[in-house]
PDB file of C-alpha atoms and ligand atoms in Angstrom:
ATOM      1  CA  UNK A   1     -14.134 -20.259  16.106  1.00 74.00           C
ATOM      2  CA  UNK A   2     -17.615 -18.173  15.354  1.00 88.00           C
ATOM      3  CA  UNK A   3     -17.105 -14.599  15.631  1.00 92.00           C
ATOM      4  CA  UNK A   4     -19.649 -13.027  17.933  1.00 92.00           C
ATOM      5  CA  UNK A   5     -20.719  -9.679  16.313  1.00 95.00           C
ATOM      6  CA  UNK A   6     -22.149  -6.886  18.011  1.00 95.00           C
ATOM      7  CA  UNK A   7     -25.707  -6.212  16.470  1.00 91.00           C
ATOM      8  CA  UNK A   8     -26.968  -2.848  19.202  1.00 91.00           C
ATOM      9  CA  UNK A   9     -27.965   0.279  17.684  1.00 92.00           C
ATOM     10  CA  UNK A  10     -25.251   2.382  18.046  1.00 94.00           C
ATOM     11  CA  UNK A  11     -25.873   6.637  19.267  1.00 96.00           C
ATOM     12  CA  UNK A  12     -22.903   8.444  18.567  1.00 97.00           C
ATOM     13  CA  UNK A  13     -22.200  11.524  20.719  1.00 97.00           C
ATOM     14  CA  UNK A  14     -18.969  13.821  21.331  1.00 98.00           C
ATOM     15  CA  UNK A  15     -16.738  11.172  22.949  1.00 98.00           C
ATOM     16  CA  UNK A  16     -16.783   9.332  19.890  1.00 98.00           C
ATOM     17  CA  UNK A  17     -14.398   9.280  16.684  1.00 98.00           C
ATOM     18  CA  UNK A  18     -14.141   7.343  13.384  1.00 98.00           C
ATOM     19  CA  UNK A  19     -10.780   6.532  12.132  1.00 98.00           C
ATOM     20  CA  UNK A  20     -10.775   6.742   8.750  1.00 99.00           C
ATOM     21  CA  UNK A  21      -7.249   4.077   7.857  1.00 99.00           C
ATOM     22  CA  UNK A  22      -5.360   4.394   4.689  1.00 99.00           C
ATOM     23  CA  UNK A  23      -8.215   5.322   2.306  1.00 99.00           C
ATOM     24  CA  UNK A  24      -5.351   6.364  -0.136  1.00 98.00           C
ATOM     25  CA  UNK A  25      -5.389   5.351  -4.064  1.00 98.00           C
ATOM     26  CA  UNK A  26      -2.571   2.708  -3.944  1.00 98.00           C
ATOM     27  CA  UNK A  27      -4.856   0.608  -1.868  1.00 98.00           C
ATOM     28  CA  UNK A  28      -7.601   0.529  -4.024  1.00 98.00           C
ATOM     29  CA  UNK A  29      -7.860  -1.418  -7.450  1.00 98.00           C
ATOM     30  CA  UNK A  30      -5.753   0.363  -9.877  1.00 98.00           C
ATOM     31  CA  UNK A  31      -3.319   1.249  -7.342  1.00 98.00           C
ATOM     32  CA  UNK A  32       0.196  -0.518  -6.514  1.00 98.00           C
ATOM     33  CA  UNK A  33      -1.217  -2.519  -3.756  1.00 98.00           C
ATOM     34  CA  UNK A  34      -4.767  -2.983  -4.356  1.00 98.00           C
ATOM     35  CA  UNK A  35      -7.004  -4.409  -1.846  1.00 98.00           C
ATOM     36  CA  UNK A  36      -9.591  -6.275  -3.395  1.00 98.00           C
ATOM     37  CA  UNK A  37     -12.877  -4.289  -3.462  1.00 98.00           C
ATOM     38  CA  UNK A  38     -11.462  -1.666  -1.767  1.00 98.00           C
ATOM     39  CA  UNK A  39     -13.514   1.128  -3.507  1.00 98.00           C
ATOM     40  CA  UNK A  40     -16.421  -0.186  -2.498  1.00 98.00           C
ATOM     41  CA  UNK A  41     -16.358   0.952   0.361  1.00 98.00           C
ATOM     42  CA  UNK A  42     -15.690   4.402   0.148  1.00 98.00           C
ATOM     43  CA  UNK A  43     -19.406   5.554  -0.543  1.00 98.00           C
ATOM     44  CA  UNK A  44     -20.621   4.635   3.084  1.00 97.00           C
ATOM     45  CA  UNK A  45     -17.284   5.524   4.703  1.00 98.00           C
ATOM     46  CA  UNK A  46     -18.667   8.784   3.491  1.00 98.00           C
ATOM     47  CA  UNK A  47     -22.430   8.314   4.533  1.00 97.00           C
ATOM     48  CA  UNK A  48     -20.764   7.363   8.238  1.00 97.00           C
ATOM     49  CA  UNK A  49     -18.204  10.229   8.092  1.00 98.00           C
ATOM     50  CA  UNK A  50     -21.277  12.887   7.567  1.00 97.00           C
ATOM     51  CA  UNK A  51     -23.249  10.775  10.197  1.00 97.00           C
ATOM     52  CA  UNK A  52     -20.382  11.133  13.309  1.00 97.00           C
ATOM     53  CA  UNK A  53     -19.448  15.086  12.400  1.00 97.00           C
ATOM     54  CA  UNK A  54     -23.446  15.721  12.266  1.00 96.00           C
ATOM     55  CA  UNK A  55     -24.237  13.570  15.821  1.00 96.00           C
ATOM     56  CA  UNK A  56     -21.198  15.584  17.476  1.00 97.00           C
ATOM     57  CA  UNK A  57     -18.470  12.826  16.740  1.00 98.00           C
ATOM     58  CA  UNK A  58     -15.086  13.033  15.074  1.00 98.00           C
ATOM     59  CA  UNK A  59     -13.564  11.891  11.951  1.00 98.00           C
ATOM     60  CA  UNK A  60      -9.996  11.146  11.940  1.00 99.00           C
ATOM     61  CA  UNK A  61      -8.165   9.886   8.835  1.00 99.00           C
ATOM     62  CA  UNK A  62      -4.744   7.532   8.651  1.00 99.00           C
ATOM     63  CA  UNK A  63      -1.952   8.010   6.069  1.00 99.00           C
ATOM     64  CA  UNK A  64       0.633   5.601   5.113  1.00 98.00           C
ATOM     65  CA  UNK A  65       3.515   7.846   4.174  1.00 98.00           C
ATOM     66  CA  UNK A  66       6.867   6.419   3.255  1.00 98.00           C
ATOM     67  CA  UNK A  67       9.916   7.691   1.939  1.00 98.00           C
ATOM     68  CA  UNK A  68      11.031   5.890  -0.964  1.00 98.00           C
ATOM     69  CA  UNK A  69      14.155   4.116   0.811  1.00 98.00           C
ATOM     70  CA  UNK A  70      11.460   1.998   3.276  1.00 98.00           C
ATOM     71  CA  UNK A  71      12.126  -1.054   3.858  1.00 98.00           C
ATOM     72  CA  UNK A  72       8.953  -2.643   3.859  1.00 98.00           C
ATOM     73  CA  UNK A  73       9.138  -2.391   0.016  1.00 98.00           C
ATOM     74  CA  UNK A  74      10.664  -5.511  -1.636  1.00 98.00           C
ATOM     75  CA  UNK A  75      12.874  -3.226  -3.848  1.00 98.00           C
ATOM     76  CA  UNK A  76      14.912  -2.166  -1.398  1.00 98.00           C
ATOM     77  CA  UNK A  77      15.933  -6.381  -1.002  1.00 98.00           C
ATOM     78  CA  UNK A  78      17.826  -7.375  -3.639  1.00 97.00           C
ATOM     79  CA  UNK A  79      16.779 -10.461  -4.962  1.00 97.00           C
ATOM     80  CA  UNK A  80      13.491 -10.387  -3.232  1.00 98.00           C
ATOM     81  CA  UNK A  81       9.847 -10.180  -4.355  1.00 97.00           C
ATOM     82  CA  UNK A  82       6.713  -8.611  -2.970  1.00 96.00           C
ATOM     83  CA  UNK A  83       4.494 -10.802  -1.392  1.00 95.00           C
ATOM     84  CA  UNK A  84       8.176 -12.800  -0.250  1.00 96.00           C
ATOM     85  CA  UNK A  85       8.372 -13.705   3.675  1.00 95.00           C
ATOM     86  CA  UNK A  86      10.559 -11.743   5.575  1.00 96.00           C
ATOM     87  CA  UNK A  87      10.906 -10.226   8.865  1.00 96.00           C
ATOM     88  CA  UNK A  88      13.424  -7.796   9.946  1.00 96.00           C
ATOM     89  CA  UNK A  89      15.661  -8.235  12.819  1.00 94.00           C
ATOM     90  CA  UNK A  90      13.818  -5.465  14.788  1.00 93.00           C
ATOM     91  CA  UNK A  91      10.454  -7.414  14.322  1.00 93.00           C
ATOM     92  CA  UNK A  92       9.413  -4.112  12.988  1.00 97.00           C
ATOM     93  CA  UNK A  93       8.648  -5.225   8.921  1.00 98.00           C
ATOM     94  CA  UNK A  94       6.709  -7.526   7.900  1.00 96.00           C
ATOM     95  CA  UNK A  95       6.101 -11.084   7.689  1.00 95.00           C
ATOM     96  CA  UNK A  96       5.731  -9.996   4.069  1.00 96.00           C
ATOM     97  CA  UNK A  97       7.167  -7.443   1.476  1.00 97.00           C
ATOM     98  CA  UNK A  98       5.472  -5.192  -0.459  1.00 98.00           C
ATOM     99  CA  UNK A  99       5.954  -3.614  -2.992  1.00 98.00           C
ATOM    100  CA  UNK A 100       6.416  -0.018  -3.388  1.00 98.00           C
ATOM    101  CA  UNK A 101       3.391   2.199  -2.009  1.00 98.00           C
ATOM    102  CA  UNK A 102       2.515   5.503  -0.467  1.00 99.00           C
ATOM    103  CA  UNK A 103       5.887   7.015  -1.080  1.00 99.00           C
ATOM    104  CA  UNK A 104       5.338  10.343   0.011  1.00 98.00           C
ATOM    105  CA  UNK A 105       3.956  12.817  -2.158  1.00 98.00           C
ATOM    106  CA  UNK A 106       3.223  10.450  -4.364  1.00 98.00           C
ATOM    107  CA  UNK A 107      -0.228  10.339  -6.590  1.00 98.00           C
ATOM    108  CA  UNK A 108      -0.478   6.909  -5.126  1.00 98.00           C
ATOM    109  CA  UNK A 109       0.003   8.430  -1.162  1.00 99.00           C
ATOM    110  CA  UNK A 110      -3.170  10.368  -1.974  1.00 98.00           C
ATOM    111  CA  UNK A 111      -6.609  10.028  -0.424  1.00 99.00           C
ATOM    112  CA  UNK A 112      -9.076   8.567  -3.181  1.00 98.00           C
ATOM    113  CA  UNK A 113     -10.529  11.396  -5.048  1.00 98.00           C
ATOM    114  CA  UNK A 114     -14.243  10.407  -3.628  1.00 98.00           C
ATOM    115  CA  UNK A 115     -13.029  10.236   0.002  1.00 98.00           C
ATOM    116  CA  UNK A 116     -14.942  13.422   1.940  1.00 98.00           C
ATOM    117  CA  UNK A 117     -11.215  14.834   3.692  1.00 98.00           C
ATOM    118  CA  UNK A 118     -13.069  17.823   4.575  1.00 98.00           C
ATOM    119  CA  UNK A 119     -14.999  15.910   7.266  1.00 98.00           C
ATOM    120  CA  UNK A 120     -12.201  14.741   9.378  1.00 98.00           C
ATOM    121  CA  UNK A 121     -10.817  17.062  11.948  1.00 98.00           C
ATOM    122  CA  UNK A 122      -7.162  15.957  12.087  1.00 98.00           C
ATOM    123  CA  UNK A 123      -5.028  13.648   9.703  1.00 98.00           C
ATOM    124  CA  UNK A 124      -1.987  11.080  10.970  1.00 98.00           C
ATOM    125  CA  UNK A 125       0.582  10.012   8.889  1.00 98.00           C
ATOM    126  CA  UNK A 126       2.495   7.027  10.296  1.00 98.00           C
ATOM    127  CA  UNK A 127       5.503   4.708   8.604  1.00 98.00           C
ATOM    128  CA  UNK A 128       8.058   7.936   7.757  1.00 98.00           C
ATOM    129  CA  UNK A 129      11.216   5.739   9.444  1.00 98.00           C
ATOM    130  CA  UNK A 130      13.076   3.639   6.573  1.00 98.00           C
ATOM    131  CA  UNK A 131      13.787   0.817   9.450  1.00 97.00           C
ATOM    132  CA  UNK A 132      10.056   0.340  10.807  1.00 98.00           C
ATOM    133  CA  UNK A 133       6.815  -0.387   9.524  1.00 98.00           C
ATOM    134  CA  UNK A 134       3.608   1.097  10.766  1.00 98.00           C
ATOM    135  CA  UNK A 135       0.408  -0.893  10.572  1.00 98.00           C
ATOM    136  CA  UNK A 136      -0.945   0.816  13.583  1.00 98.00           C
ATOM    137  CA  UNK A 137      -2.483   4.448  13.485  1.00 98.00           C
ATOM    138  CA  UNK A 138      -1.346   4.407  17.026  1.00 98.00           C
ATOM    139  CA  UNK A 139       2.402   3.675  16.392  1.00 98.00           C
ATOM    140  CA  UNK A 140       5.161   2.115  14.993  1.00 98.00           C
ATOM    141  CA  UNK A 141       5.870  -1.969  14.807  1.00 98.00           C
ATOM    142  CA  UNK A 142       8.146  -1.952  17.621  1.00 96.00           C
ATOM    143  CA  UNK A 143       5.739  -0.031  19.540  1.00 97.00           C
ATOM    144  CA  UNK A 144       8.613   2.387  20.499  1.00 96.00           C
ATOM    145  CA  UNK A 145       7.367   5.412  18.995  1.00 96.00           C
ATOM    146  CA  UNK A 146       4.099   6.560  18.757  1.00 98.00           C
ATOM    147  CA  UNK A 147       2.182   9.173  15.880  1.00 98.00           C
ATOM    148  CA  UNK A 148       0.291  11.470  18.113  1.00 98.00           C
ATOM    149  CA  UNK A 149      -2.824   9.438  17.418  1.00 98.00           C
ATOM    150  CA  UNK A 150      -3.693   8.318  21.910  1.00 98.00           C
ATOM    151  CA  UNK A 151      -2.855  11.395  22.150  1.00 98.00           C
ATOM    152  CA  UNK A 152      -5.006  13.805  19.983  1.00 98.00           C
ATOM    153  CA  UNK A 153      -7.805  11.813  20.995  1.00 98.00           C
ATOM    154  CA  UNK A 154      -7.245  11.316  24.776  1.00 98.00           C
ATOM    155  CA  UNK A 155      -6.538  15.242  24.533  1.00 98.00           C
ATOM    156  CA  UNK A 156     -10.639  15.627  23.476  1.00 98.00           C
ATOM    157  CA  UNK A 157     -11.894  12.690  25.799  1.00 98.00           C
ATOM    158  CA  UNK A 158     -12.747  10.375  23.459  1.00 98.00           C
ATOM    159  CA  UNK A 159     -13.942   7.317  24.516  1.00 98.00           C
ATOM    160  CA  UNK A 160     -15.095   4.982  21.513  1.00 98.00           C
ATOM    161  CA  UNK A 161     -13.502   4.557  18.565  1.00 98.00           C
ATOM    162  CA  UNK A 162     -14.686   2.970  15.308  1.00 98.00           C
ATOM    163  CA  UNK A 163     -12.141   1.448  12.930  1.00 98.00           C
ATOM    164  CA  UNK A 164     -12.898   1.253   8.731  1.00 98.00           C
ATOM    165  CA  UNK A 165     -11.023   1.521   5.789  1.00 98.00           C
ATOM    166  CA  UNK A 166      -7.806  -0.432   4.394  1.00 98.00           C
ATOM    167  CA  UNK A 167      -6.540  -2.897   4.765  1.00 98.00           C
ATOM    168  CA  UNK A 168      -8.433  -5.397   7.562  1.00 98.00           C
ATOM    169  CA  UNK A 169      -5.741  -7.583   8.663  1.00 98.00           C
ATOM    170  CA  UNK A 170      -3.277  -5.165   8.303  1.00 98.00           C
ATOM    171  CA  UNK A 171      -3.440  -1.313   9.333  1.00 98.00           C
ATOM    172  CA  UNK A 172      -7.158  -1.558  10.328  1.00 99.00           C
ATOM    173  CA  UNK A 173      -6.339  -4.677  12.653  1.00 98.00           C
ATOM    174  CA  UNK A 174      -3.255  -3.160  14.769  1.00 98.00           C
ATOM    175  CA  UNK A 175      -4.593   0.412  14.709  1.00 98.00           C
ATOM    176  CA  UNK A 176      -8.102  -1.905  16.640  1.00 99.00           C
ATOM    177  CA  UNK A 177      -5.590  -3.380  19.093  1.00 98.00           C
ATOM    178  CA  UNK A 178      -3.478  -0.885  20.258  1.00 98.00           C
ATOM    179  CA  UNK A 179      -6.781   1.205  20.524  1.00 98.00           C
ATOM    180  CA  UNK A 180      -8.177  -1.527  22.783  1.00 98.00           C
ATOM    181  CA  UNK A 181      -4.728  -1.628  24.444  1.00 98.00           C
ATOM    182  CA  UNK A 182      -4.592   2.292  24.994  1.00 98.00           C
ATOM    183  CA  UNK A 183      -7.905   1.957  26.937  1.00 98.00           C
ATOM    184  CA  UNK A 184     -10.444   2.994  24.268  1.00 98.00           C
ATOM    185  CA  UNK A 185     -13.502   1.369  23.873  1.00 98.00           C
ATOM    186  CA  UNK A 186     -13.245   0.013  20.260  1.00 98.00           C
ATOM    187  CA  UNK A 187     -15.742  -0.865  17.797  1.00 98.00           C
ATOM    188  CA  UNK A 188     -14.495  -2.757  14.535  1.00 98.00           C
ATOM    189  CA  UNK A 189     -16.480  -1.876  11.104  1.00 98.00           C
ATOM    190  CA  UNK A 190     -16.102  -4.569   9.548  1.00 97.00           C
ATOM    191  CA  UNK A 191     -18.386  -3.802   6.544  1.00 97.00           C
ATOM    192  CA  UNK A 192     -16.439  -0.763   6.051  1.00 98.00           C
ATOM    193  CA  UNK A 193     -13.381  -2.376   5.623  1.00 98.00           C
ATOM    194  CA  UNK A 194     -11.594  -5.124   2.837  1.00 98.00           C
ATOM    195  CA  UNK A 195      -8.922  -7.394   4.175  1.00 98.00           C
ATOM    196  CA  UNK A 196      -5.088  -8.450   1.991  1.00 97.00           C
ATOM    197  CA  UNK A 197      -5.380 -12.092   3.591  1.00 96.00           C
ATOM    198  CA  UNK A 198      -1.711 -12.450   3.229  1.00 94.00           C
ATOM    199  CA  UNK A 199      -0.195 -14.935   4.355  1.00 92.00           C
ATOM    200  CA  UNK A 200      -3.806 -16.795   3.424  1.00 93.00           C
ATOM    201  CA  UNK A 201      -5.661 -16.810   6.834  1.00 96.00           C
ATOM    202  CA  UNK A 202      -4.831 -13.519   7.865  1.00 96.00           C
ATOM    203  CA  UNK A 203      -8.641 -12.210   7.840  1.00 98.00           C
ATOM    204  CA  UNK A 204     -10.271 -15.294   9.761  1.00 97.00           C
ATOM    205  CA  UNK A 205      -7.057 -14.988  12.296  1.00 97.00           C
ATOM    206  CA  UNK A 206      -7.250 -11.100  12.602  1.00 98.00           C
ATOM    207  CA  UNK A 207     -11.473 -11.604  13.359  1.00 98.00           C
ATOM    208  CA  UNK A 208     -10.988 -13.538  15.874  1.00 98.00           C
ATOM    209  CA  UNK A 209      -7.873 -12.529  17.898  1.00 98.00           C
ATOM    210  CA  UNK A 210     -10.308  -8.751  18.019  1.00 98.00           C
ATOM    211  CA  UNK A 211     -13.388 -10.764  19.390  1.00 98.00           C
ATOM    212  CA  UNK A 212     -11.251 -12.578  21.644  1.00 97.00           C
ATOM    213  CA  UNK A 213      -9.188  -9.437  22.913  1.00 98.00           C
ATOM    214  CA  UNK A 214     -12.758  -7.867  23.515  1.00 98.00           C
ATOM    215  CA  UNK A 215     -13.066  -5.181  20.356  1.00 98.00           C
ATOM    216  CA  UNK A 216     -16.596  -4.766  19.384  1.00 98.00           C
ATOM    217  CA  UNK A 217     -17.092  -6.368  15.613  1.00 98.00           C
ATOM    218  CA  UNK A 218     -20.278  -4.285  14.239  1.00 97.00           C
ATOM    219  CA  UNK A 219     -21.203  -6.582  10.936  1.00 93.00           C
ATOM    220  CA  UNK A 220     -24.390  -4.433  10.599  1.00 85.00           C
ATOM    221  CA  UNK A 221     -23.529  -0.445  11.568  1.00 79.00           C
ATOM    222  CA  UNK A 222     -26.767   1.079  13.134  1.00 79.00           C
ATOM    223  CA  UNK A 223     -26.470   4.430  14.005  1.00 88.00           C
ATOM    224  CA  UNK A 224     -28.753   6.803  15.703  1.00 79.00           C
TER     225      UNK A 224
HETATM  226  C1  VGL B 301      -0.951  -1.394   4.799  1.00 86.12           C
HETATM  227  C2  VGL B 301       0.533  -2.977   4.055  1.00 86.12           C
HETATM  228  C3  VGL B 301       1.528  -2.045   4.008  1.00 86.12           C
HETATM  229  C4  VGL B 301      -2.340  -1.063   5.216  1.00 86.12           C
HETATM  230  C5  VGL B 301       0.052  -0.445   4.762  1.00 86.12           C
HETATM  231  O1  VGL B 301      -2.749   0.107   5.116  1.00 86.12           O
HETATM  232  O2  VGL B 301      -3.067  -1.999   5.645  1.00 86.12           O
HETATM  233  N1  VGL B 301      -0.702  -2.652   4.461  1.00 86.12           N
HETATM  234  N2  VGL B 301       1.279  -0.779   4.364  1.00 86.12           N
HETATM  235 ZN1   ZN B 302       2.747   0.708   4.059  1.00 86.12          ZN
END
């Protein structure tokens, strides 16, 4: 399937907000689970930060933020290796395992040092429960629980949101679908983001399950 991407020129006002996902240093190379290229993409992250706080947008930043027990980290499966399939019998980690990453407080939990935090008005942390993963801003795996994300924004009326950061086919893809499913209208970055593609397919399959569930995929950002 071609993914149709959505070439407008985009004029960002008050009802709009960026979210900023897991721009933290164990997802970029040199961290524990490095997404390929992933500092490249922090320099216009910043350029686009500046550009939504300056046209009367918002800037909202994710955290992955685990304790050290979580179970999404292979170590805490005997036996097992990162990158191993698994799925728990909640549905709520995996397929895969990782291995340890943004254990709280951590050097590795931090934002990149180049990352503007200053711009964004309100941070999120999300995957604090040892039993559930949380690739969504939004909420947890099992969708039980949510982090306070629908509802920060809903509280200023914001209507569009505009996913970047790490990882595509991970945090960036279920934070864009519960967005879509909450009722926002939601515009996908997908310059500003790099994907995992694990298990292999997982960018092409995350593209085009967003196009087909209606989120906006901007290849070429042009803001007014
Ligand atoms: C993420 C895997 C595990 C992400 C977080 O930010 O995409 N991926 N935890
Ligand atoms: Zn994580």
């Amino acid at each position: 399937m071609e993914i149709n991407y959505y070439e407008k020129s985009i004029k960002i006002n008050e009802k709009d907000a960026l979210i900023i996902v897991d721009m933290q240093n164990d997802f970029i190379p040199g961290g524990s689970l490095p997404v390929a290229e992933g500092d490249l993409i922090i320099e216009e992250i910043n350029t686009t930060a500046k550009k939504f706080k300056n046209s009367g947008g918002i800037v909202v930043l994710t955290q992955d933020w685990h304790p050290k027990n979580h179970l999404s980290f292979a170590s805490n499966h005997p036996g097992k290796s990162s990158d191993d399939e698994y799925t728990s019998d909640n549905g709520a980690i995996g397929p895969v395992l990782w291995p340890d990453h943004c254990v709280q407080n951590s050097q590795g939990a931090k934002f990149h040092k180049d990352l503007k935090v200053e711009l964004a008005s309100n941070i999120i942390q999300k995957g604090m429960n040892p039993n559930l993963d949380s690739y969504s801003g939004f909420q947890d795996n099992d969708k039980k629980s949510e982090t306070g994300l629908r509802r920060y924004l809903e509280s200023l009326t914001i209507k569009r949101i505009f996913i970047c950061g790490l990882a595509l086919d991970y945090c960036c893809y279920f934070t864009a679908m519960d967005g879509i499913d909450f009722g926002f209208n939601v515009y996908f970055l997908v310059r500003l983001t790099r994907g995992i593609d694990l298990p292999e397919g997982n960018i092409k399959n995350a593209l085009e399950n967003m196009d087909k569930k209606g989120i906006k995929i901007v290849k070429k950002a042009d803001f007014k």
